[in-house]
Amino acid sequence: MEKIHPLWDDIMPALRAWRKSFEEAQQLSGNETEPSVTLVAEQYKQDPWAVLASTIVSLRTKDEVTLGVSKVLLEKAPAPAKLLELSEEDLSRLIYPAGFYRTKAANLKKIAAILIERYQGQVPADMDALLELPGVGRKTANLVLIEAFDLDGICVDTHVHRISNRTGWVSTAHPEQTEQGLREILPQKYWKSINALLVLYGQRICRPISPFCSQCVISDYCKHCGVTRSR
Ligand code: SF4
């Protein structure tokens, strides 16, 4: 039996309201509500290499760019060995216009070499092993575990970090602390879905500057921490 956190009376109605608003947005805009890496995972049947490569591409890059670049990249490099056949220069050109494309090209080459050397060309389904790969932080590792291996993880990006702090669920300075805080207060069955719910909500309602609190479905449960100006 999982322990009920003292904040649960605020959290449960908020999760229900977010889920409802997410489903409504999905009905209006179809798969535009899905993060790009989720769409890549669906298109490539949860192939771990496709998920890892597109997750690297997605860092600091818009969803629509990630989708297009991932498709081009995975056509040329459907497996780590194929990627190693490309020069770093060609790889950089291939993944442009993703942000930081030169750094990502260098990291992808190193990652492919490590996967072949240590894991027979496979992506490991293990947080610690993923964190040893260049350019892979906790957000990326969690996303790979969730999307490629259907394991439980909490992927904390800027939206999840901001909203979790504004609601008062956590009081943290860094996304990694937020992930740990959410692991303590959220029952495990909600871990995987929290990212998609909050990313969409963060893009549309709980925006970084002047959130739309007057339109927010969870305003009654939110402590508005750090919100000085809202609409
Ligand atoms: S009430 Fe405002 S600050 Fe709180 S979650 Fe909603 S939009 Fe964000």
Short mmCIF file of C-alpha atoms and ligand atoms in Angstrom, two decimals:
data_model
loop_
_atom_site.label_atom_id
_atom_site.label_comp_id
_atom_site.label_asym_id
_atom_site.label_seq_id
_atom_site.Cartn_x
_atom_site.Cartn_y
_atom_site.Cartn_z
CA MET A 1 0.00 0.00 0.00
CA GLU A 2 1.54 3.33 -1.06
CA LYS A 3 1.86 6.08 1.55
CA ILE A 4 -0.54 8.99 1.08
CA HIS A 5 1.29 12.31 1.11
CA PRO A 6 -0.20 15.19 3.18
CA LEU A 7 -0.50 17.26 -0.04
CA TRP A 8 -2.59 14.57 -1.69
CA ASP A 9 -5.93 16.38 -1.13
CA ASP A 10 -4.59 19.19 -3.33
CA ILE A 11 -2.75 17.02 -5.80
CA MET A 12 -5.43 14.50 -6.72
CA PRO A 13 -8.07 17.04 -7.91
CA ALA A 14 -5.35 18.93 -9.77
CA LEU A 15 -4.25 15.78 -11.61
CA ARG A 16 -7.85 15.01 -12.52
CA ALA A 17 -8.43 18.57 -13.80
CA TRP A 18 -5.20 18.54 -15.83
CA ARG A 19 -6.07 15.16 -17.33
CA LYS A 20 -9.50 16.47 -18.36
CA SER A 21 -8.04 19.62 -19.92
CA PHE A 22 -5.36 17.52 -21.67
CA GLU A 23 -7.99 15.24 -23.17
CA GLU A 24 -10.01 18.23 -24.34
CA ALA A 25 -6.91 19.74 -25.98
CA GLN A 26 -6.21 16.36 -27.61
CA GLN A 27 -9.70 16.27 -29.07
CA LEU A 28 -9.15 19.75 -30.53
CA SER A 29 -5.64 19.34 -31.86
CA GLY A 30 -5.00 15.59 -32.11
CA ASN A 31 -1.40 14.47 -31.71
CA GLU A 32 -0.09 18.07 -31.63
CA THR A 33 -0.49 17.68 -27.86
CA GLU A 34 2.10 14.88 -27.77
CA PRO A 35 5.74 15.83 -27.12
CA SER A 36 7.98 15.20 -30.14
CA VAL A 37 9.96 12.37 -28.52
CA THR A 38 6.69 10.54 -27.74
CA LEU A 39 5.72 10.82 -31.39
CA VAL A 40 9.13 9.52 -32.49
CA ALA A 41 8.75 6.62 -30.02
CA GLU A 42 5.36 5.77 -31.53
CA GLN A 43 6.63 6.04 -35.11
CA TYR A 44 9.67 3.82 -34.44
CA LYS A 45 7.83 1.28 -32.29
CA GLN A 46 9.67 2.22 -29.08
CA ASP A 47 13.08 1.50 -30.67
CA PRO A 48 15.48 2.58 -27.88
CA TRP A 49 18.11 3.98 -30.26
CA ALA A 50 15.49 6.11 -32.07
CA VAL A 51 14.20 7.39 -28.73
CA LEU A 52 17.67 8.16 -27.37
CA ALA A 53 18.84 9.90 -30.56
CA SER A 54 15.68 12.02 -30.83
CA THR A 55 15.90 12.90 -27.14
CA ILE A 56 19.43 14.22 -27.68
CA VAL A 57 18.20 16.21 -30.71
CA SER A 58 15.24 17.60 -28.70
CA LEU A 59 17.32 19.40 -26.06
CA ARG A 60 16.68 23.15 -26.33
CA THR A 61 14.95 22.59 -29.64
CA LYS A 62 11.33 23.20 -30.66
CA ASP A 63 9.09 20.14 -31.04
CA GLU A 64 8.46 20.67 -34.75
CA VAL A 65 12.21 20.95 -35.45
CA THR A 66 12.93 17.84 -33.35
CA LEU A 67 10.43 15.77 -35.31
CA GLY A 68 11.81 16.74 -38.72
CA VAL A 69 15.46 16.42 -37.72
CA SER A 70 14.91 13.06 -35.98
CA LYS A 71 13.31 11.63 -39.10
CA VAL A 72 16.22 12.74 -41.32
CA LEU A 73 18.78 11.50 -38.77
CA LEU A 74 17.16 8.09 -38.27
CA GLU A 75 16.86 7.50 -42.00
CA LYS A 76 20.64 7.86 -42.35
CA ALA A 77 21.52 6.36 -38.97
CA PRO A 78 18.91 3.76 -37.92
CA ALA A 79 21.46 2.16 -35.56
CA PRO A 80 24.61 3.27 -33.69
CA ALA A 81 26.92 1.49 -36.18
CA LYS A 82 25.35 3.40 -39.07
CA LEU A 83 25.80 6.69 -37.26
CA LEU A 84 29.51 5.99 -36.80
CA GLU A 85 29.86 5.77 -40.60
CA LEU A 86 29.00 9.48 -40.81
CA SER A 87 31.66 12.11 -40.24
CA GLU A 88 31.02 14.59 -37.44
CA GLU A 89 30.79 17.34 -40.06
CA ASP A 90 28.12 15.46 -42.06
CA LEU A 91 26.26 14.63 -38.87
CA SER A 92 26.25 18.30 -37.85
CA ARG A 93 24.80 19.25 -41.23
CA LEU A 94 22.20 16.49 -40.94
CA ILE A 95 20.84 17.62 -37.59
CA TYR A 96 20.92 21.35 -38.33
CA PRO A 97 18.70 23.37 -37.43
CA ALA A 98 18.48 21.66 -34.01
CA GLY A 99 19.94 23.92 -31.32
CA PHE A 100 23.61 23.27 -30.43
CA TYR A 101 23.84 20.93 -33.41
CA ARG A 102 27.65 20.74 -33.36
CA THR A 103 27.76 19.68 -29.69
CA LYS A 104 24.93 17.21 -30.26
CA ALA A 105 26.70 15.72 -33.29
CA ALA A 106 29.85 15.21 -31.21
CA ASN A 107 27.86 13.64 -28.37
CA LEU A 108 25.91 11.35 -30.70
CA LYS A 109 29.18 10.04 -32.15
CA LYS A 110 30.58 9.38 -28.67
CA ILE A 111 27.32 7.75 -27.52
CA ALA A 112 27.19 5.45 -30.57
CA ALA A 113 30.80 4.38 -29.95
CA ILE A 114 30.11 3.64 -26.25
CA LEU A 115 26.95 1.65 -27.05
CA ILE A 116 28.89 -0.53 -29.47
CA GLU A 117 31.89 -0.94 -27.18
CA ARG A 118 30.03 -1.66 -23.92
CA TYR A 119 26.49 -2.74 -24.79
CA GLN A 120 26.68 -4.65 -28.10
CA GLY A 121 25.09 -1.68 -29.86
CA GLN A 122 22.03 -1.67 -27.57
CA VAL A 123 20.74 1.18 -25.39
CA PRO A 124 20.88 0.11 -21.71
CA ALA A 125 17.58 0.19 -19.78
CA ASP A 126 19.35 1.50 -16.72
CA MET A 127 19.43 5.01 -15.25
CA ASP A 128 23.07 4.92 -14.07
CA ALA A 129 24.33 3.51 -17.38
CA LEU A 130 22.39 6.14 -19.34
CA LEU A 131 23.76 8.95 -17.14
CA GLU A 132 27.30 7.94 -18.12
CA LEU A 133 26.60 8.74 -21.78
CA PRO A 134 27.82 12.19 -22.96
CA GLY A 135 25.07 14.82 -23.06
CA VAL A 136 22.60 12.62 -21.14
CA GLY A 137 21.21 14.15 -17.96
CA ARG A 138 18.39 12.94 -15.73
CA LYS A 139 15.67 14.47 -17.92
CA THR A 140 16.96 12.63 -20.99
CA ALA A 141 17.56 9.38 -19.12
CA ASN A 142 14.07 9.42 -17.60
CA LEU A 143 12.53 10.09 -21.01
CA VAL A 144 14.38 7.15 -22.59
CA LEU A 145 13.36 4.81 -19.76
CA ILE A 146 9.73 5.90 -20.06
CA GLU A 147 9.33 6.05 -23.84
CA ALA A 148 11.59 3.20 -24.94
CA PHE A 149 11.30 0.72 -22.07
CA ASP A 150 7.93 1.60 -20.52
CA LEU A 151 9.59 1.96 -17.11
CA ASP A 152 8.46 4.40 -14.44
CA GLY A 153 10.28 7.71 -14.37
CA ILE A 154 9.59 11.41 -13.86
CA CYS A 155 10.86 13.61 -16.63
CA VAL A 156 11.29 17.10 -15.19
CA ASP A 157 11.76 19.83 -17.76
CA THR A 158 11.34 23.58 -17.31
CA HIS A 159 7.51 23.37 -17.31
CA VAL A 160 7.29 20.56 -14.75
CA HIS A 161 9.84 22.34 -12.54
CA ARG A 162 8.06 25.72 -12.72
CA ILE A 163 4.50 24.44 -12.18
CA SER A 164 5.43 22.05 -9.37
CA ASN A 165 6.99 25.00 -7.52
CA ARG A 166 4.17 27.46 -8.23
CA THR A 167 1.55 25.02 -6.97
CA GLY A 168 3.56 24.56 -3.79
CA TRP A 169 4.01 20.82 -4.31
CA VAL A 170 7.76 21.32 -4.00
CA SER A 171 10.04 24.20 -3.13
CA THR A 172 13.19 23.58 -5.11
CA ALA A 173 15.88 25.44 -7.01
CA HIS A 174 16.81 22.80 -9.59
CA PRO A 175 14.87 20.31 -11.76
CA GLU A 176 16.77 17.40 -10.23
CA GLN A 177 15.52 18.39 -6.76
CA THR A 178 12.01 18.69 -8.20
CA GLU A 179 12.26 15.16 -9.59
CA GLN A 180 13.25 13.84 -6.16
CA GLY A 181 10.43 15.82 -4.51
CA LEU A 182 7.84 14.52 -6.96
CA ARG A 183 9.07 10.96 -6.49
CA GLU A 184 8.26 11.37 -2.79
CA ILE A 185 4.79 12.88 -3.16
CA LEU A 186 3.38 11.25 -6.31
CA PRO A 187 2.29 7.60 -6.33
CA GLN A 188 4.37 5.74 -8.90
CA LYS A 189 1.47 5.16 -11.29
CA TYR A 190 1.38 8.92 -12.02
CA TRP A 191 5.12 9.34 -12.70
CA LYS A 192 5.09 8.63 -16.42
CA SER A 193 2.16 10.87 -17.31
CA ILE A 194 3.06 14.00 -15.35
CA ASN A 195 5.42 15.37 -18.00
CA ALA A 196 2.95 15.35 -20.89
CA LEU A 197 0.21 16.88 -18.69
CA LEU A 198 2.38 19.71 -17.38
CA VAL A 199 4.28 20.51 -20.57
CA LEU A 200 1.06 21.22 -22.42
CA TYR A 201 -0.32 23.17 -19.47
CA GLY A 202 2.91 25.14 -19.12
CA GLN A 203 2.90 26.08 -22.79
CA ARG A 204 -0.72 27.22 -22.79
CA ILE A 205 -1.80 28.35 -19.30
CA CYS A 206 0.87 28.35 -16.59
CA ARG A 207 3.28 30.25 -18.80
CA PRO A 208 6.68 31.39 -17.54
CA ILE A 209 5.76 35.09 -17.44
CA SER A 210 2.29 36.23 -16.31
CA PRO A 211 0.47 32.87 -16.16
CA PHE A 212 -3.24 32.78 -17.04
CA CYS A 213 -4.39 32.05 -13.46
CA SER A 214 -7.91 33.35 -14.23
CA GLN A 215 -8.31 30.52 -16.78
CA CYS A 216 -6.54 27.86 -14.75
CA VAL A 217 -8.44 24.67 -13.91
CA ILE A 218 -6.46 24.13 -10.71
CA SER A 219 -6.39 27.67 -9.32
CA ASP A 220 -8.24 26.57 -6.15
CA TYR A 221 -5.52 24.05 -5.36
CA CYS A 222 -2.53 26.24 -6.28
CA LYS A 223 -0.51 28.23 -3.76
CA HIS A 224 0.73 30.62 -6.50
CA CYS A 225 4.24 30.53 -5.04
CA GLY A 226 6.46 33.16 -6.65
CA VAL A 227 3.68 34.43 -8.94
CA THR A 228 3.78 38.21 -8.75
CA ARG A 229 1.85 39.01 -11.92
CA SER A 230 -0.88 36.93 -13.54
CA ARG A 231 -3.68 37.34 -16.05
S1 SF4 B 1 -3.14 29.03 -10.72
FE1 SF4 B 1 -1.67 30.18 -11.95
S2 SF4 B 1 0.31 29.67 -11.07
FE2 SF4 B 1 -1.11 28.12 -10.34
S3 SF4 B 1 -0.95 26.44 -11.80
FE3 SF4 B 1 -2.62 27.74 -12.48
S4 SF4 B 1 -1.71 29.16 -13.94
FE4 SF4 B 1 -0.05 28.23 -12.76
#
